[in-house]
XYZ file of C-alpha atoms in Angstrom:
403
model
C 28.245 -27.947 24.572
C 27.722 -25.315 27.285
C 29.799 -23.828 29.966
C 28.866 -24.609 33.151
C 26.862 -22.125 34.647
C 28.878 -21.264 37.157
C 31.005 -18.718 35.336
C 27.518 -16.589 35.498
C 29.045 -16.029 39.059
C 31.486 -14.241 37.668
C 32.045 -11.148 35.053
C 31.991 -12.685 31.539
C 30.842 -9.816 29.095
C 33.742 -7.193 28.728
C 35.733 -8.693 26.063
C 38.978 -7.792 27.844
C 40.396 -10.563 30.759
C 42.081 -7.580 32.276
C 38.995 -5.553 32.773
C 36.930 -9.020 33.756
C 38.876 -9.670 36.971
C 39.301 -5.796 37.731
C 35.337 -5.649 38.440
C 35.280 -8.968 39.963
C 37.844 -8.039 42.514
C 36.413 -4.622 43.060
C 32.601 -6.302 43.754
C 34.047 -9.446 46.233
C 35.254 -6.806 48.766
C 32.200 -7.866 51.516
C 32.141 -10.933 50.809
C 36.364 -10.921 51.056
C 36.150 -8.566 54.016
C 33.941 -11.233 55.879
C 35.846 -14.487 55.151
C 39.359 -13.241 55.744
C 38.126 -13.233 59.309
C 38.557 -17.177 58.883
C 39.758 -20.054 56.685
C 36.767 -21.709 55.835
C 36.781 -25.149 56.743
C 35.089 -27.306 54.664
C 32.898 -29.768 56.635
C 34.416 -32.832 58.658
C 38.088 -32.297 56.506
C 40.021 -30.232 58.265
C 41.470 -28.795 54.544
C 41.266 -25.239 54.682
C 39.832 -23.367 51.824
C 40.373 -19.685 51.868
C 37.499 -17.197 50.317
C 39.872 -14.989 48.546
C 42.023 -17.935 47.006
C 38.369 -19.294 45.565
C 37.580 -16.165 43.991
C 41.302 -15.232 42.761
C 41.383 -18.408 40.808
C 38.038 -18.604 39.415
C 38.337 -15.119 38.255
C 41.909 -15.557 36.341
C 40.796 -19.077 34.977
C 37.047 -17.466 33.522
C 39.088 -14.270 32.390
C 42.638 -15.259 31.389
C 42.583 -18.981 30.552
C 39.608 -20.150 28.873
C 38.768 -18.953 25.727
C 35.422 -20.891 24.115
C 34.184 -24.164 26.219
C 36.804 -26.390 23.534
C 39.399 -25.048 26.033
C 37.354 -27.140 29.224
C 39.795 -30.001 30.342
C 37.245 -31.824 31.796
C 33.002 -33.063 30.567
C 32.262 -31.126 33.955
C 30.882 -28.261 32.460
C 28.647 -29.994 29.479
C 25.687 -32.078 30.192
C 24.170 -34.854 27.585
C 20.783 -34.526 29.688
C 18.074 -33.345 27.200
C 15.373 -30.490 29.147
C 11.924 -31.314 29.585
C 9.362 -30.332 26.781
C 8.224 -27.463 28.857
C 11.421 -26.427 29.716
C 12.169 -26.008 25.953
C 8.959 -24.356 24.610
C 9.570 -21.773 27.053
C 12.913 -21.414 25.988
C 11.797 -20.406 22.301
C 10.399 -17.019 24.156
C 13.056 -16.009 26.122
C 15.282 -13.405 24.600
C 18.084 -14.165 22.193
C 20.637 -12.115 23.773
C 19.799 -13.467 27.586
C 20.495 -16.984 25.402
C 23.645 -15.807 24.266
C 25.063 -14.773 27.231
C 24.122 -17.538 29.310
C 26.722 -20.033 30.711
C 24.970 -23.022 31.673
C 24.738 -26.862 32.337
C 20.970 -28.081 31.939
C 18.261 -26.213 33.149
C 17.177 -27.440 37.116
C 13.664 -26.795 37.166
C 11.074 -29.456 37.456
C 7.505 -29.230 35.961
C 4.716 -28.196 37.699
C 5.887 -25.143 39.298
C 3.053 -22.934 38.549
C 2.118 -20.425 41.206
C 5.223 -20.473 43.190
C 7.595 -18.294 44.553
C 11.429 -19.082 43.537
C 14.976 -18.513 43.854
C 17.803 -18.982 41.681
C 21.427 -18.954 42.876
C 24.115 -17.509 40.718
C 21.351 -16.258 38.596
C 23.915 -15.038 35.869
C 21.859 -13.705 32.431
C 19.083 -14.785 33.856
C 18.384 -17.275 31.047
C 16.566 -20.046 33.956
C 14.826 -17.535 35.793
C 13.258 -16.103 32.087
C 12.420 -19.922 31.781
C 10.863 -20.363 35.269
C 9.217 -17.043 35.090
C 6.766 -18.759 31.990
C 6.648 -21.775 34.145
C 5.464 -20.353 37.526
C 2.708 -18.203 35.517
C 1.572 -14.962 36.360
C 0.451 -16.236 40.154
C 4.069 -17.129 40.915
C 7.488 -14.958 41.097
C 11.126 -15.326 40.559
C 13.712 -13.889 41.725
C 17.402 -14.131 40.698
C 20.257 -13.315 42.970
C 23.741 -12.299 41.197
C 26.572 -10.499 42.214
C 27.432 -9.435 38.621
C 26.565 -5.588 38.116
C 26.646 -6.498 33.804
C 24.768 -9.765 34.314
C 22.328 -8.130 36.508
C 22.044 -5.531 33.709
C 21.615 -7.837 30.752
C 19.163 -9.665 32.668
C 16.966 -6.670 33.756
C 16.893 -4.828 30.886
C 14.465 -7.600 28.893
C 11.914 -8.184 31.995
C 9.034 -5.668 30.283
C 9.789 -6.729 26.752
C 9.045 -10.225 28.088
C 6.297 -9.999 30.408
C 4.157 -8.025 27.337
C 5.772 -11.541 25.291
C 4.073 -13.387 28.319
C 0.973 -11.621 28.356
C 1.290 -10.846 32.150
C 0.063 -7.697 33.318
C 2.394 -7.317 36.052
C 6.154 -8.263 35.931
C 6.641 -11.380 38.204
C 10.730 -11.597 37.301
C 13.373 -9.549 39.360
C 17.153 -9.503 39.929
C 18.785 -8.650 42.832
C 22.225 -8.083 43.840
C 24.186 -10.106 46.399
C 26.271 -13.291 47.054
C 24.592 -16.778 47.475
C 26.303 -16.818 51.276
C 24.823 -13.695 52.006
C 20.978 -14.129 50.726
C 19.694 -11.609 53.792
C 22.114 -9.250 53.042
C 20.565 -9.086 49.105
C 16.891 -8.888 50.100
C 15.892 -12.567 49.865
C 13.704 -12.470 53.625
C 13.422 -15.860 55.469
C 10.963 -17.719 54.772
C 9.549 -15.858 51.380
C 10.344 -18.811 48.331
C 9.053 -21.990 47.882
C 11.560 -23.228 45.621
C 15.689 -22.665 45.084
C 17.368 -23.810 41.981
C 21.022 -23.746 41.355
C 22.993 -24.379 38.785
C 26.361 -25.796 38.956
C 27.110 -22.714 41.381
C 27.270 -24.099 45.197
C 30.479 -25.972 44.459
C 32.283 -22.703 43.860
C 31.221 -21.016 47.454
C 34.291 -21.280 50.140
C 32.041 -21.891 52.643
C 28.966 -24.152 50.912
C 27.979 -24.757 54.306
C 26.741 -21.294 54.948
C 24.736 -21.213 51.392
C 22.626 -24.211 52.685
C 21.965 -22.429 55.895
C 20.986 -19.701 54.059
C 18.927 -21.389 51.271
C 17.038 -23.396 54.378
C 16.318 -19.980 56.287
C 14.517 -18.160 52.621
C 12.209 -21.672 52.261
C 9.189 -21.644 53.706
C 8.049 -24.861 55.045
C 7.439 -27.945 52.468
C 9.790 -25.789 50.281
C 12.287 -27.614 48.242
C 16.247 -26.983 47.053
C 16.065 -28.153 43.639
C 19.903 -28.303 42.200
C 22.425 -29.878 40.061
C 26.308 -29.615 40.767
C 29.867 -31.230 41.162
C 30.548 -33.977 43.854
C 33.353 -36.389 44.449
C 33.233 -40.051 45.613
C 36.200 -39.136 48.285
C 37.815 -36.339 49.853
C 40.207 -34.123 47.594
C 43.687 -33.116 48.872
C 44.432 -29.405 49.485
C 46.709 -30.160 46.404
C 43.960 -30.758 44.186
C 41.379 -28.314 45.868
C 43.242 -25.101 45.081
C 44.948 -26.250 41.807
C 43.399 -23.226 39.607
C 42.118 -25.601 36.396
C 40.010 -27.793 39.100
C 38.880 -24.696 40.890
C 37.672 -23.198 37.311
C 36.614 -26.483 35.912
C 34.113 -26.812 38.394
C 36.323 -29.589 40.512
C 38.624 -28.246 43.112
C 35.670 -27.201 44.843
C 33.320 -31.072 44.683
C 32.276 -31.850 47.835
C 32.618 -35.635 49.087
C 28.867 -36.571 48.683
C 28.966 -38.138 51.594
C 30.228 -34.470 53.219
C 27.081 -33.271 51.173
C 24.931 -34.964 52.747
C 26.538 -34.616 56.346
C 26.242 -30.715 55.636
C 22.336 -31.388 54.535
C 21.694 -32.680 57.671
C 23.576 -30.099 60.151
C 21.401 -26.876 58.281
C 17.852 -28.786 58.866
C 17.861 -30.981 54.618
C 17.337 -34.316 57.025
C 16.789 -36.318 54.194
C 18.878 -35.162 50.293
C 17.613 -36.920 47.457
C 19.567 -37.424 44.526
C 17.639 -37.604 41.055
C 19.826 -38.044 38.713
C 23.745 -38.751 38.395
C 26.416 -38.099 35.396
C 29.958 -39.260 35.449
C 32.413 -36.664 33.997
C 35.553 -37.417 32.152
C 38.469 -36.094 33.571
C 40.396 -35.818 30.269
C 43.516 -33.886 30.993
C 46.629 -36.170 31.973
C 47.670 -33.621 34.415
C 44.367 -33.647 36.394
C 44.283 -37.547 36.020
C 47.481 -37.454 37.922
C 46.674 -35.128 40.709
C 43.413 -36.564 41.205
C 44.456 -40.217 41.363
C 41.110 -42.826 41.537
C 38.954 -39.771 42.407
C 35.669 -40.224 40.726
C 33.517 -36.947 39.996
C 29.667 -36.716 39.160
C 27.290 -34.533 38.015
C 24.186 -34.922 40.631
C 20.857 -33.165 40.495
C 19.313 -32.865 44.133
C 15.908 -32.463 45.840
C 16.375 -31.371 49.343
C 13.005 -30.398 51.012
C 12.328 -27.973 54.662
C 9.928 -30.748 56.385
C 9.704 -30.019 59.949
C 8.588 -33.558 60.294
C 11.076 -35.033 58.339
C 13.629 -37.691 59.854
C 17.481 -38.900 59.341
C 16.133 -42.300 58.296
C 13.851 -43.637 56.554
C 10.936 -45.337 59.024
C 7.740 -46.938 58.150
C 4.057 -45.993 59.461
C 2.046 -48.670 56.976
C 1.624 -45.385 54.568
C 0.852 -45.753 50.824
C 0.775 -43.011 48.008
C -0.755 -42.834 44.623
C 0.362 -40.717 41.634
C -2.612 -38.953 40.197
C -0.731 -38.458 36.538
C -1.801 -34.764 36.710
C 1.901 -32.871 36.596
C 2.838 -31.624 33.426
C 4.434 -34.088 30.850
C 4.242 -36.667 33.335
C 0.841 -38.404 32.865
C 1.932 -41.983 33.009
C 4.396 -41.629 36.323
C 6.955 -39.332 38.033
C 10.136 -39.601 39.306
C 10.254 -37.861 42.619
C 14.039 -39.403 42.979
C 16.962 -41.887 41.633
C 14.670 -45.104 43.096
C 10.976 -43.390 43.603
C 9.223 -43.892 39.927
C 5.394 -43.345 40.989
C 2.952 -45.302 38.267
C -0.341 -43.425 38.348
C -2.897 -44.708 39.882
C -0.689 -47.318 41.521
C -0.209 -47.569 45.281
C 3.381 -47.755 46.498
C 4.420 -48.385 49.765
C 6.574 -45.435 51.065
C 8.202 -44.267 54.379
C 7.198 -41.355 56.341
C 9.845 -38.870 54.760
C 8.640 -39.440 51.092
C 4.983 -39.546 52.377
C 5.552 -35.956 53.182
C 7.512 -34.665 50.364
C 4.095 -35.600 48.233
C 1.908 -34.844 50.443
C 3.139 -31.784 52.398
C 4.798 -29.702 49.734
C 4.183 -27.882 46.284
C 3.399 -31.433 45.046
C 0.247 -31.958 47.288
C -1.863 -31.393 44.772
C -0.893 -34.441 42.325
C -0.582 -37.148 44.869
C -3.151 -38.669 47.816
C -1.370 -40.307 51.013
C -3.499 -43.201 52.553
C -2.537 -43.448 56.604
C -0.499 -41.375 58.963
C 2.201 -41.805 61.623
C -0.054 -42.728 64.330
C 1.730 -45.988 64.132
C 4.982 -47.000 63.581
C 6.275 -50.342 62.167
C 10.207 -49.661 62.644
C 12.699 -49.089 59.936
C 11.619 -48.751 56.395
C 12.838 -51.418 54.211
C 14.950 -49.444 51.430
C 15.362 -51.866 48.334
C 18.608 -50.771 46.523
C 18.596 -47.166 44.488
C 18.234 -47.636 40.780
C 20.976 -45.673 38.524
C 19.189 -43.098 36.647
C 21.505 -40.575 34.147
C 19.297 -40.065 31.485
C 16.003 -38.323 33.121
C 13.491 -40.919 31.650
C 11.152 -40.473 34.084
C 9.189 -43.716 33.179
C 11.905 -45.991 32.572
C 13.190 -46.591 35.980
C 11.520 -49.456 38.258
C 8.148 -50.152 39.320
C 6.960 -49.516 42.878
C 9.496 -51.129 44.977
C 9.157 -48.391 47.591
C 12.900 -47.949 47.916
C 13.812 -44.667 50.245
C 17.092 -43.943 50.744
């Protein structure tokens, strides 16, 4: 059992609560400084959520309250998801005490990464960016982003013992400091990444609208937001958004997917794919009672920067085939919840998953037969097929559901 990564965001090391939420508040001033300018809205709700609340609570739950993960009143912070094989060789090289210190649901990253550039968000002990350093090779980078000045110590300090573990000649893993809103302001330049991961971390942001913004300005084009976090099936009342245990269990701050997806679509992510969904357990009566029927999920995302891509799904005639040749993957792939790509077999696929093989870091492992040069109307989107347990070859044949 694991605590959800999102504490990374915040000062977990001194052994003392008191001192935890003295360096916490002394590092949000900017950040605090900005906000208190405005209540951030969240989108389409009209609840107000204010930055310093966010952080106040967060910071006294992670320091004060919680004591081990058997203290979590809620499954939102653990994950039953096992990691990829790749994922968890390179786990066996990555430092003991970066393990140790890490606070974390799952591991985002998806196979085949090598030779790109990437970001992590909330980067913590840097336990996933140690991970995607092996996986991105010595062609690629990574670079992780916390505001932490002990996490971004701990995480620094075992870069050289692990690039000579490695066998890179030059270091291709750096931390910087900053917050996820402010990615210019911590030396992330626009356009420079080809990948963002996130773990568990967005839902905590008071204004998650301005992380997407920021996330889609540091892609470069074809690049891809590759995350897994907290949504909600409705709305949550101000009640239950600034209650302090759903604010520190990961909850207060779930977005309504369907406010997700609404806030996808206003930064330039036309077209969010979800990959995989987990139901958590709300097991505390309390929280039953103040959230009512509200149902909460764990969702991993895949939102790509297409300049081509569209709000729906429409159909051009095009086909793809899966050429088996991404890691782990040689008999299909799952590119989302209702996309399962048999190699070597052609599916019929809209113009918006046409691109995301052919047009990003996947380009490579796939071949698209026809173009938009004509266009048939609407795609037909069959139904999207639950997926929870990441079996990549279980799910459905080549229906050539979209969206």
């Amino acid at each position: 059992v694991c605590v959800c990564v999102c504490v990374c965001v915040f000062d977990l090391l001194p052994n003392t609560s008191k001192l935890r939420s003295k360096m916490l508040m002394r590092k949000l001033s900017r950040p605090l400084a900005l906000y208190r300018a405005f209540s951030t809205k969240m989108a389409d709700t009209g609840i107000e959520m204010k930055a310093d609340k966010v952080y106040e609570s967060v910071s006294n739950y992670y320091g004060k309250v919680l004591t081990s993960s058997k203290d979590l009143k809620t499954s939102a912070c653990t994950t039953s998801m096992r990691p990829s094989e790749e994922v968890i060789e390179a786990l066996t090289r990555v430092p003991n005490t970066i393990k140790d210190r890490f606070y974390g649901c799952g591991t985002p990253l998806p196979q085949g990464i090598s030779g790109l550039d990437l970001l992590d968000l909330g980067s913590g002990s840097g336990r996933d960016c140690y991970v995607a350093a092996a996986m991105v090779g010595p062609n690629g980078s990574v670079t992780g982003v916390d505001m932490t000045d002990e996490q971004l110590e701990v995480a620094s300090k075992f870069v050289p013992e692990y690039m000579d573990t490695l066998g890179y000649k030059a270091p291709n893993l750096t931390f910087k400091k900053g917050y996820i809103e402010f990615l210019k302001d911590a030396g992330v330049e626009p356009e420079s990444v080809d990948m963002v991961i996130s773990n568990c971390v967005i839902n905590l942001s008071p204004n998650k609208e301005l992380v997407m913004k920021g996330v889609y300005e540091a892609l470069r084009e074809g690049g891809e937001l590759y995350f897994s976090d907290v949504y909600c099936d409705r709305r949550l009342s101000e009640e239950a958004r600034n209650h302090d245990v759903m604010l520190g269990e990961c909850l207060g701050g779930a977005l309504y997917i369907e406010d997700f997806r609404r806030i996808c679509q206003r930064v330039g992510f036309l077209d969010p794919r979800q990959l995989s969904i987990e139901p958590i357990e709300v097991n505390d009566p309390e929280l039953k009672l103040l959230c009512g029927n509200a149902n909460f999920y764990s969702i991993t995302y895949r939102c790509f920067k297409l300049s081509n891509m569209e709000t729906l799904c429409e159909d051009y005639g095009q086909v793809a085939y899966y050429k088996g040749t991404l890691p782990n993957n040689p008999n299909s792939y799952m590119l989302d919840d209702h996309h399962v790509f048999e190699t070597g077999k052609p599916m019929l696929v809209c113009g918006n998953t046409a691109s995301m093989v052919c047009e990003t870091w996947m380009k490579d492992h796939f071949e698209v037969v026809g173009d938009r040069s004509v266009h048939f109307g609407l795609f037909d989107c069959a139904p999207p097929i639950a997926s929870s347990s990441g079996d990549e070859a279980a799910a459905s044949g080549g229906g050539g559901g979209c969206c």
